[in-house]
Short mmCIF file of C-alpha atoms in Angstrom, two decimals:
data_model
loop_
_atom_site.label_atom_id
_atom_site.label_comp_id
_atom_site.label_asym_id
_atom_site.label_seq_id
_atom_site.Cartn_x
_atom_site.Cartn_y
_atom_site.Cartn_z
CA UNK F 848 44.33 -12.70 20.54
CA UNK F 849 44.59 -16.20 21.85
CA UNK F 850 41.93 -17.02 24.38
CA UNK F 851 44.37 -19.14 26.31
CA UNK F 852 46.52 -16.15 27.04
CA UNK F 853 43.81 -14.23 28.83
CA UNK F 854 43.07 -14.67 32.49
CA UNK F 855 44.82 -14.14 35.74
CA UNK F 856 48.53 -13.85 35.24
CA UNK F 857 50.33 -16.86 36.53
CA UNK F 858 53.72 -16.63 38.05
CA UNK F 859 56.21 -18.58 35.99
CA UNK F 860 58.81 -20.55 37.86
CA UNK F 861 61.89 -18.36 37.92
CA UNK F 862 64.42 -19.52 35.36
CA UNK F 863 67.97 -20.08 36.52
CA UNK F 864 69.75 -16.76 36.66
CA UNK F 865 66.62 -14.73 35.88
CA UNK F 866 65.43 -12.28 38.52
CA UNK F 867 62.40 -13.53 40.38
CA UNK F 868 59.26 -11.70 39.40
CA UNK F 869 57.38 -9.98 42.20
CA UNK F 870 54.09 -11.59 43.11
CA UNK F 871 50.71 -9.95 42.57
CA UNK F 872 50.59 -9.09 46.24
CA UNK F 873 53.98 -7.43 46.14
CA UNK F 874 53.13 -5.41 43.06
CA UNK F 875 49.79 -4.30 44.46
CA UNK F 876 51.28 -3.49 47.84
CA UNK F 877 53.85 -1.36 46.09
CA UNK F 878 51.24 0.36 43.94
CA UNK F 879 49.14 1.07 47.03
CA UNK F 880 52.15 2.46 48.83
CA UNK F 881 52.98 4.77 45.94
CA UNK F 882 49.37 5.89 45.82
CA UNK F 883 49.27 6.51 49.56
CA UNK F 884 52.51 8.47 49.42
CA UNK F 885 51.21 10.46 46.49
CA UNK F 886 47.99 11.17 48.39
CA UNK F 887 49.91 12.32 51.42
CA UNK F 888 52.22 14.49 49.42
CA UNK F 889 49.60 16.12 47.29
CA UNK F 890 45.97 17.05 47.78
CA UNK F 891 43.57 16.51 44.90
CA UNK F 892 43.88 20.28 44.52
CA UNK F 893 46.98 21.89 46.05
CA UNK F 894 47.65 25.39 47.31
CA UNK F 895 48.50 28.33 45.10
CA UNK F 896 52.22 28.69 44.50
CA UNK F 897 54.32 31.25 42.66
CA UNK F 898 55.36 30.10 39.20
CA UNK F 899 58.95 30.49 40.31
CA UNK F 900 58.43 27.38 42.46
CA UNK F 901 57.87 25.43 39.28
CA UNK F 902 60.99 26.89 37.72
CA UNK F 903 62.98 25.73 40.74
CA UNK F 904 62.11 22.16 39.86
CA UNK F 905 63.93 22.42 36.56
CA UNK F 906 66.80 24.68 37.54
CA UNK F 907 69.23 21.76 37.49
CA UNK F 908 67.44 19.95 34.70
CA UNK F 909 66.26 20.72 31.22
CA UNK F 910 66.96 24.37 30.49
CA UNK F 911 64.28 24.56 27.82
CA UNK F 912 61.74 24.23 30.63
CA UNK F 913 63.43 26.98 32.60
CA UNK F 914 63.42 29.32 29.63
CA UNK F 915 59.81 28.64 28.79
CA UNK F 916 58.65 29.10 32.39
CA UNK F 917 60.58 32.38 32.62
CA UNK F 918 58.70 33.68 29.60
CA UNK F 919 55.41 32.38 30.99
CA UNK F 920 55.92 34.43 34.13
CA UNK F 921 55.02 37.58 32.24
CA UNK F 922 51.51 36.26 31.67
CA UNK F 923 51.06 34.00 34.71
CA UNK F 924 52.21 34.73 38.23
CA UNK F 925 50.89 31.72 40.08
CA UNK F 926 49.83 28.13 39.65
CA UNK F 927 48.12 25.40 41.61
CA UNK F 928 49.05 21.74 41.45
CA UNK F 929 46.55 18.94 41.06
CA UNK F 930 47.12 15.34 42.03
CA UNK F 931 48.51 13.19 39.23
CA UNK F 932 45.89 10.48 39.44
CA UNK F 933 44.67 10.47 35.87
CA UNK F 934 41.80 12.80 36.77
CA UNK F 935 43.93 15.93 36.86
CA UNK F 936 42.47 17.52 33.74
CA UNK F 937 38.85 17.20 34.85
CA UNK F 938 39.62 18.13 38.45
CA UNK F 939 41.81 21.10 37.55
CA UNK F 940 39.28 22.27 34.99
CA UNK F 941 36.28 22.18 37.31
CA UNK F 942 38.12 23.62 40.29
CA UNK F 943 39.53 26.53 38.28
CA UNK F 944 36.13 27.17 36.73
CA UNK F 945 34.29 27.20 40.08
CA UNK F 946 36.98 29.35 41.65
CA UNK F 947 36.65 31.78 38.74
CA UNK F 948 32.90 31.99 39.32
CA UNK F 949 33.48 32.65 43.00
CA UNK F 950 36.17 35.29 42.66
CA UNK F 951 34.57 36.95 39.64
CA UNK F 952 31.15 37.17 41.34
CA UNK F 953 29.82 36.14 37.98
CA UNK F 954 26.13 35.52 38.68
CA UNK F 955 25.17 35.53 35.00
CA UNK F 956 27.64 32.73 34.31
CA UNK F 957 26.41 30.86 37.39
CA UNK F 958 22.87 30.93 36.03
CA UNK F 959 24.06 29.90 32.58
CA UNK F 960 26.09 26.92 33.79
CA UNK F 961 23.28 25.81 36.11
CA UNK F 962 20.89 25.73 33.17
CA UNK F 963 23.43 23.95 30.97
CA UNK F 964 24.13 21.28 33.60
CA UNK F 965 20.42 20.77 34.22
CA UNK F 966 19.97 20.46 30.47
CA UNK F 967 22.41 17.56 30.46
CA UNK F 968 20.03 15.49 32.55
CA UNK F 969 17.78 15.00 29.53
CA UNK F 970 20.67 14.46 27.15
CA UNK F 971 22.30 11.86 29.37
CA UNK F 972 19.03 9.96 29.67
CA UNK F 973 18.56 10.17 25.89
CA UNK F 974 22.13 8.95 25.54
CA UNK F 975 21.30 5.79 27.48
CA UNK F 976 22.65 6.77 30.90
CA UNK F 977 20.30 5.83 33.71
CA UNK F 978 19.36 8.73 35.91
CA UNK F 979 20.38 6.81 39.01
CA UNK F 980 24.00 6.68 37.86
CA UNK F 981 24.44 10.44 37.56
CA UNK F 982 21.76 12.24 39.60
CA UNK F 983 23.73 12.50 42.85
CA UNK F 984 26.90 13.54 41.08
CA UNK F 985 25.01 16.17 39.10
CA UNK F 986 23.48 17.54 42.30
CA UNK F 987 26.93 17.76 43.90
CA UNK F 988 28.17 19.87 40.99
CA UNK F 989 25.06 22.08 41.09
CA UNK F 990 25.55 22.47 44.86
CA UNK F 991 29.04 23.79 44.25
CA UNK F 992 27.81 26.26 41.64
CA UNK F 993 25.04 27.40 43.99
CA UNK F 994 27.40 27.87 46.89
CA UNK F 995 29.99 29.87 44.93
CA UNK F 996 27.25 32.11 43.52
CA UNK F 997 25.83 32.96 46.93
CA UNK F 998 26.57 36.51 48.01
CA UNK F 999 29.02 36.41 50.86
CA UNK F 1000 30.54 38.94 53.20
CA UNK F 1001 34.10 38.04 52.24
CA UNK F 1002 35.58 35.54 49.85
CA UNK F 1003 37.54 33.79 52.59
CA UNK F 1004 35.23 31.14 54.04
CA UNK F 1005 33.55 30.41 50.71
CA UNK F 1006 36.84 29.99 48.95
CA UNK F 1007 38.05 27.75 51.72
CA UNK F 1008 34.89 25.69 51.54
CA UNK F 1009 35.33 25.18 47.81
CA UNK F 1010 38.84 23.95 48.42
CA UNK F 1011 37.66 21.61 51.19
CA UNK F 1012 34.94 20.21 48.93
CA UNK F 1013 37.26 19.71 45.99
CA UNK F 1014 39.71 17.91 48.28
CA UNK F 1015 37.00 15.62 49.59
CA UNK F 1016 37.20 12.06 48.25
CA UNK F 1017 33.51 11.77 47.55
CA UNK F 1018 32.52 15.27 46.44
CA UNK F 1019 35.56 15.84 44.28
CA UNK F 1020 35.51 12.43 42.65
CA UNK F 1021 31.78 12.37 42.04
CA UNK F 1022 32.04 15.72 40.24
CA UNK F 1023 34.89 14.35 38.12
CA UNK F 1024 32.75 11.31 37.41
CA UNK F 1025 29.84 13.50 36.29
CA UNK F 1026 32.10 15.40 33.91
CA UNK F 1027 33.36 12.10 32.52
CA UNK F 1028 29.81 10.93 31.84
CA UNK F 1029 28.92 14.24 30.17
CA UNK F 1030 32.09 13.99 28.08
CA UNK F 1031 31.25 10.42 27.09
CA UNK F 1032 27.72 11.42 26.15
CA UNK F 1033 28.93 14.41 24.11
CA UNK F 1034 31.43 12.24 22.21
CA UNK F 1035 28.74 9.67 21.45
CA UNK F 1036 26.17 12.30 20.44
CA UNK F 1037 28.63 13.69 17.91
CA UNK F 1038 30.04 10.39 16.82
CA UNK F 1039 30.74 11.51 13.24
CA UNK F 1040 32.79 14.42 14.49
CA UNK F 1041 34.85 12.48 17.03
CA UNK F 1042 35.30 9.11 15.34
CA UNK F 1043 38.18 10.23 13.05
CA UNK F 1044 40.06 11.57 16.09
CA UNK F 1045 39.67 8.26 17.89
CA UNK F 1046 40.93 6.39 14.83
CA UNK F 1047 43.95 8.64 14.77
CA UNK F 1048 44.76 8.22 18.46
CA UNK F 1049 45.45 4.51 18.61
CA UNK F 1050 47.27 1.87 16.63
CA UNK F 1051 44.44 -0.49 17.44
CA UNK F 1052 41.50 1.85 18.03
CA UNK F 1053 38.40 0.58 19.81
CA UNK F 1054 35.93 -0.49 17.11
CA UNK F 1055 33.16 1.87 18.17
CA UNK F 1056 32.85 5.28 19.74
CA UNK F 1057 30.73 3.75 22.48
CA UNK F 1058 33.45 1.26 23.41
CA UNK F 1059 36.04 4.02 23.29
CA UNK F 1060 34.01 6.04 25.79
CA UNK F 1061 33.40 3.06 28.08
CA UNK F 1062 37.09 2.27 28.08
CA UNK F 1063 38.87 5.64 27.92
CA UNK F 1064 36.42 8.34 29.03
CA UNK F 1065 34.08 7.03 31.73
CA UNK F 1066 36.47 5.12 34.01
CA UNK F 1067 38.04 7.19 36.77
CA UNK F 1068 41.77 7.68 36.37
CA UNK F 1069 41.84 7.42 32.58
CA UNK F 1070 43.96 10.29 31.35
CA UNK F 1071 42.48 13.03 29.24
CA UNK F 1072 43.53 13.83 25.73
CA UNK F 1073 42.76 16.61 23.31
CA UNK F 1074 39.50 14.84 22.51
CA UNK F 1075 38.24 14.84 26.09
CA UNK F 1076 38.97 18.55 26.36
CA UNK F 1077 37.19 19.41 23.11
CA UNK F 1078 34.17 17.36 24.16
CA UNK F 1079 33.77 18.70 27.71
CA UNK F 1080 34.42 22.33 26.78
CA UNK F 1081 31.83 22.04 23.99
CA UNK F 1082 29.37 20.23 26.24
CA UNK F 1083 29.48 22.89 28.94
CA UNK F 1084 30.40 25.83 26.70
CA UNK F 1085 33.40 26.78 28.79
CA UNK F 1086 36.41 28.11 26.87
CA UNK F 1087 39.75 26.81 28.13
CA UNK F 1088 43.34 27.74 27.41
CA UNK F 1089 45.99 25.04 27.75
CA UNK F 1090 49.65 26.06 27.90
CA UNK F 1091 51.82 23.15 26.75
CA UNK F 1092 55.15 22.99 28.44
CA UNK F 1093 57.68 20.41 27.28
CA UNK F 1094 61.39 20.03 26.79
CA UNK F 1095 61.33 20.64 23.05
CA UNK F 1096 63.85 23.16 21.78
CA UNK F 1097 62.06 24.58 18.82
CA UNK F 1098 61.54 28.31 18.80
CA UNK F 1099 57.77 28.70 18.91
CA UNK F 1100 55.07 31.32 19.03
CA UNK F 1101 55.97 32.75 15.67
CA UNK F 1102 57.21 36.02 17.12
CA UNK F 1103 60.74 35.11 18.01
CA UNK F 1104 61.98 34.15 14.54
CA UNK F 1105 65.64 33.36 14.84
CA UNK F 1106 65.62 34.24 18.51
CA UNK F 1107 67.09 31.90 21.06
CA UNK F 1108 64.28 32.13 23.57
CA UNK F 1109 61.57 29.51 23.70
CA UNK F 1110 57.86 29.81 24.21
CA UNK F 1111 55.44 27.28 25.60
CA UNK F 1112 52.75 26.41 23.04
CA UNK F 1113 49.31 27.79 23.76
CA UNK F 1114 46.12 26.13 22.61
CA UNK F 1115 42.68 27.64 23.09
CA UNK F 1116 39.68 25.37 23.24
CA UNK F 1117 36.85 27.70 22.31
CA UNK F 1118 33.46 26.05 21.91
CA UNK F 1119 31.87 26.78 18.51
CA UNK F 1120 28.92 28.54 20.06
CA UNK F 1121 31.11 31.09 21.85
CA UNK F 1122 31.55 34.38 19.99
CA UNK F 1123 34.98 34.80 18.39
CA UNK F 1124 37.48 36.36 20.74
CA UNK F 1125 35.84 34.87 23.85
CA UNK F 1126 38.41 34.89 26.61
CA UNK F 1127 39.23 31.59 28.28
CA UNK F 1128 37.65 31.07 31.70
CA UNK F 1129 40.13 28.42 32.71
CA UNK F 1130 43.89 28.33 32.18
CA UNK F 1131 45.71 25.02 32.55
CA UNK F 1132 49.36 24.14 32.36
CA UNK F 1133 50.15 20.88 30.61
CA UNK F 1134 53.38 19.02 31.13
CA UNK F 1135 53.57 15.62 29.44
CA UNK F 1136 51.04 13.46 31.29
CA UNK F 1137 49.78 16.09 33.71
CA UNK F 1138 47.60 19.22 34.04
CA UNK F 1139 47.92 21.93 36.70
CA UNK F 1140 46.03 25.22 37.08
CA UNK F 1141 47.51 28.55 35.97
CA UNK F 1142 46.54 32.02 37.19
CA UNK F 1143 46.86 34.90 34.70
CA UNK F 1144 48.30 38.11 36.05
CA UNK N 537 36.39 -5.11 54.62
CA UNK N 538 35.29 -1.87 56.15
CA UNK N 539 31.59 -1.34 55.73
CA UNK N 540 31.30 2.33 56.44
CA UNK N 541 29.70 3.66 53.32
CA UNK N 542 29.65 7.20 52.08
CA UNK N 543 26.13 8.55 51.83
CA UNK N 544 26.64 8.74 48.08
CA UNK N 545 27.38 5.01 47.93
CA UNK N 546 24.38 4.23 50.13
CA UNK N 547 22.02 6.25 47.99
CA UNK N 548 23.37 4.74 44.82
CA UNK N 549 23.03 1.17 46.10
CA UNK N 550 19.50 1.94 47.33
CA UNK N 551 18.58 3.36 43.90
CA UNK N 552 19.94 0.28 42.19
CA UNK N 553 17.97 -1.96 44.54
CA UNK N 554 14.78 -0.08 43.81
CA UNK N 555 15.46 -0.27 40.09
CA UNK N 556 16.25 -4.00 40.34
CA UNK N 557 12.98 -4.70 42.18
CA UNK N 558 11.03 -2.72 39.59
CA UNK N 559 12.66 -4.43 36.66
CA UNK N 560 14.96 -7.34 37.51
CA UNK N 561 17.54 -8.39 34.90
CA UNK N 562 16.44 -11.41 32.88
CA UNK N 563 17.10 -14.75 34.50
CA UNK N 564 18.32 -13.25 37.76
CA UNK N 565 16.84 -12.68 41.18
CA UNK N 566 18.10 -11.27 44.41
CA UNK N 567 18.44 -13.88 47.13
CA UNK N 568 19.71 -11.48 49.73
CA UNK N 569 20.60 -7.83 50.08
CA UNK N 570 21.11 -7.88 53.82
CA UNK N 571 23.26 -6.00 54.63
CA UNK N 572 22.74 -3.63 51.73
CA UNK N 573 26.46 -3.77 50.95
CA UNK N 574 26.48 -7.47 50.20
CA UNK N 575 24.10 -8.94 47.64
CA UNK N 576 23.63 -12.55 46.68
CA UNK N 577 22.19 -12.98 43.19
CA UNK N 578 20.74 -16.20 41.85
CA UNK N 579 21.34 -16.60 38.15
CA UNK N 580 19.55 -19.11 35.97
CA UNK N 581 21.99 -20.53 33.41
CA UNK N 582 21.22 -18.94 30.03
CA UNK N 583 19.84 -20.92 27.10
CA UNK N 584 22.53 -19.58 24.81
CA UNK N 585 23.61 -21.11 21.54
CA UNK N 586 24.80 -24.40 22.87
CA UNK N 587 22.68 -24.63 26.03
CA UNK N 588 25.83 -25.40 28.00
CA UNK N 589 24.44 -23.99 31.23
CA UNK N 590 20.71 -24.12 30.50
CA UNK N 591 19.83 -26.46 33.35
CA UNK N 592 22.09 -24.95 35.97
CA UNK N 593 21.60 -22.28 38.60
CA UNK N 594 24.48 -20.18 39.90
CA UNK N 595 24.92 -17.80 42.78
CA UNK N 596 26.96 -14.61 42.71
CA UNK N 597 28.10 -12.47 45.59
CA UNK N 598 28.46 -8.72 45.11
CA UNK N 599 30.27 -6.79 47.85
CA UNK N 600 30.17 -3.01 47.63
CA UNK N 601 33.00 -0.90 49.00
CA UNK N 602 32.77 2.59 50.42
CA UNK N 603 33.97 4.16 47.18
CA UNK N 604 31.20 2.61 45.11
CA UNK N 605 30.40 3.55 42.32
CA UNK N 606 33.79 5.17 41.77
CA UNK N 607 35.34 1.78 42.42
CA UNK N 608 33.71 -1.45 41.25
CA UNK N 609 32.31 -3.88 43.83
CA UNK N 610 33.85 -7.33 44.37
CA UNK N 611 31.91 -9.78 42.23
CA UNK N 612 32.49 -13.53 42.55
CA UNK N 613 30.56 -16.71 41.82
CA UNK N 614 29.80 -18.75 44.92
CA UNK N 615 30.72 -22.42 44.80
CA UNK N 616 30.11 -24.28 42.66
CA UNK N 617 31.17 -21.72 40.07
CA UNK N 618 30.23 -22.28 36.43
CA UNK N 619 32.84 -24.20 34.47
CA UNK N 620 33.87 -21.58 31.94
CA UNK N 621 37.16 -20.49 30.34
CA UNK N 622 37.01 -17.14 32.16
CA UNK N 623 35.76 -18.28 35.55
CA UNK N 624 38.13 -19.80 38.08
CA UNK N 625 37.00 -22.53 40.45
CA UNK N 626 37.22 -20.14 43.39
CA UNK N 627 34.59 -17.96 41.71
CA UNK N 628 36.93 -15.26 40.40
CA UNK N 629 35.82 -13.90 37.06
CA UNK N 630 38.06 -12.63 34.29
CA UNK N 631 35.88 -9.88 32.81
CA UNK N 632 37.25 -6.37 32.31
CA UNK N 633 34.17 -4.46 33.48
CA UNK N 634 34.58 -5.90 36.99
CA UNK N 635 37.90 -4.15 37.56
CA UNK N 636 39.26 -0.62 37.47
CA UNK N 637 42.75 0.62 36.75
CA UNK N 638 45.29 -0.76 34.32
CA UNK N 639 43.23 -2.59 31.73
CA UNK N 640 40.03 -2.61 33.72
CA UNK N 641 36.81 -1.52 32.10
CA UNK N 642 34.71 -0.60 35.12
CA UNK N 643 32.66 2.55 34.59
CA UNK N 644 30.55 4.25 37.26
CA UNK N 645 27.83 4.33 34.62
CA UNK N 646 27.46 0.56 34.99
CA UNK N 647 24.83 -0.82 37.35
CA UNK N 648 24.64 -4.26 38.91
CA UNK N 649 21.77 -5.08 36.55
CA UNK N 650 24.06 -4.44 33.61
CA UNK N 651 26.92 -6.34 35.22
CA UNK N 652 24.91 -9.51 35.86
CA UNK N 653 23.51 -9.35 32.33
CA UNK N 654 27.07 -9.17 31.00
CA UNK N 655 28.00 -12.18 33.08
CA UNK N 656 24.99 -14.08 31.83
CA UNK N 657 25.85 -13.27 28.24
CA UNK N 658 29.42 -14.36 28.90
CA UNK N 659 28.00 -17.76 29.86
CA UNK N 660 25.62 -17.77 26.91
CA UNK N 661 28.38 -17.21 24.37
CA UNK N 662 30.65 -19.99 25.66
CA UNK N 663 31.26 -22.74 23.16
CA UNK N 664 32.94 -25.18 25.47
CA UNK N 665 32.72 -26.00 29.17
CA UNK N 666 36.32 -25.69 30.16
CA UNK N 667 38.20 -24.28 33.14
CA UNK N 668 40.70 -21.46 32.58
CA UNK N 669 44.31 -22.49 32.02
CA UNK N 670 46.21 -22.64 35.31
CA UNK N 671 42.98 -22.83 37.31
CA UNK N 672 44.21 -25.15 40.08
CA UNK N 673 47.46 -23.24 40.48
CA UNK N 674 45.67 -19.88 40.58
CA UNK N 675 43.10 -21.01 43.14
CA UNK N 676 45.76 -22.58 45.35
CA UNK N 677 47.71 -19.35 45.24
CA UNK N 678 44.98 -16.78 45.84
CA UNK N 679 42.39 -18.76 47.79
CA UNK N 680 39.39 -16.67 48.73
CA UNK N 681 40.95 -13.24 48.76
CA UNK N 682 39.37 -10.43 46.75
CA UNK N 683 39.66 -10.90 42.98
CA UNK N 684 40.66 -7.24 42.79
CA UNK N 685 44.03 -8.24 44.24
CA UNK N 686 44.89 -10.24 41.13
CA UNK N 687 46.46 -8.79 38.04
CA UNK N 688 44.10 -9.53 35.18
CA UNK N 689 44.75 -9.63 31.50
CA UNK N 690 41.74 -9.11 29.29
CA UNK N 691 42.67 -10.08 25.82
CA UNK N 692 39.56 -11.81 24.73
CA UNK N 693 36.27 -10.47 25.97
CA UNK N 694 34.11 -12.44 23.57
CA UNK N 695 35.11 -15.84 25.03
#
């Protein structure tokens, strides 16, 4: 690229007849407004809703969505929205996981994940991450695990507290940040495994895995792809099921050959070290560009 | 700018200060960190290949916001800013790691030590002392507002 073309964008004098371009200030003000509206409309993690509420959204739109959601309703009764801020995969993933620990009273899994997260301290340091950049975020995640694993008289207050924490700017975002650093470190540790995927993802891929991670994994708000999911589920050994919902009209699932009804595509991310047949701990619903949380019946 | 910091931001800045004191980045020293949310760094011009800045000393201001390290701090050169193709006369710096969103390359894994070293190496790798194109126009337009309010294009991070 030409060096002269980099730099702060200048505003060209509007040509006769051409619409005037908005100024930086106007664009940023608009972006901030959209963000503020988005924040007001949706929490980082929303409330549980029946899946029928999702179907409502498409009732007058693409009928493939409606059909696929109708079929999904046999397996999933409810869902929970996450804010579409580019962190929705990580946030949905960690919230659903922690909530699962809480509601399942799964103390064995709490101990396992605590040990795994603590084990990442060494790996991150070995991977070149300074302890000071992740220690607080790691503690915030461990705090959440500890608080959901505490015996409690009823699940009410604890559940509510988890929701409050995961809606908190600092707590929620620092935990997302920690997961991003772990993901980055995992991708770089297994460079040979991940490099071909990175090459396949972009027309002009970043030249190194390290640069890819600095640019597309570590920054907040960078959207997650298949690769991020593989890396973080492997790193923490947490199996995840993603249900892909799009407008495509191909009969899927293999069972409805010739049938008119459509199925959402299901993809399980099962870490290699998990025994075959391990059930997913987290279920996410993917619509192009966004992840929400699904609740199996 | 509001200076109410989250405790996470405070702890992080404190840790970075401690780390900086223990092992300051080459060619840089801290002139002021009072208040803790606003640092002034003195940077000795690097030797570099062509010694363009070898005899100069520059000052940088780093202002941390309450969402640090999730959001990058404001980083600008204080006048007189180095004459460099990616540094505007008002001190604004065109370097992706200083900005988040869009094309920005800020990562919470970066520390101020790493950032100032990147800036120093940006100076060291310059081949020509030249202001960015449109410098006067840009400075007249944006004045001293935060560089984060500009839309940046990072097409050439090697100078």
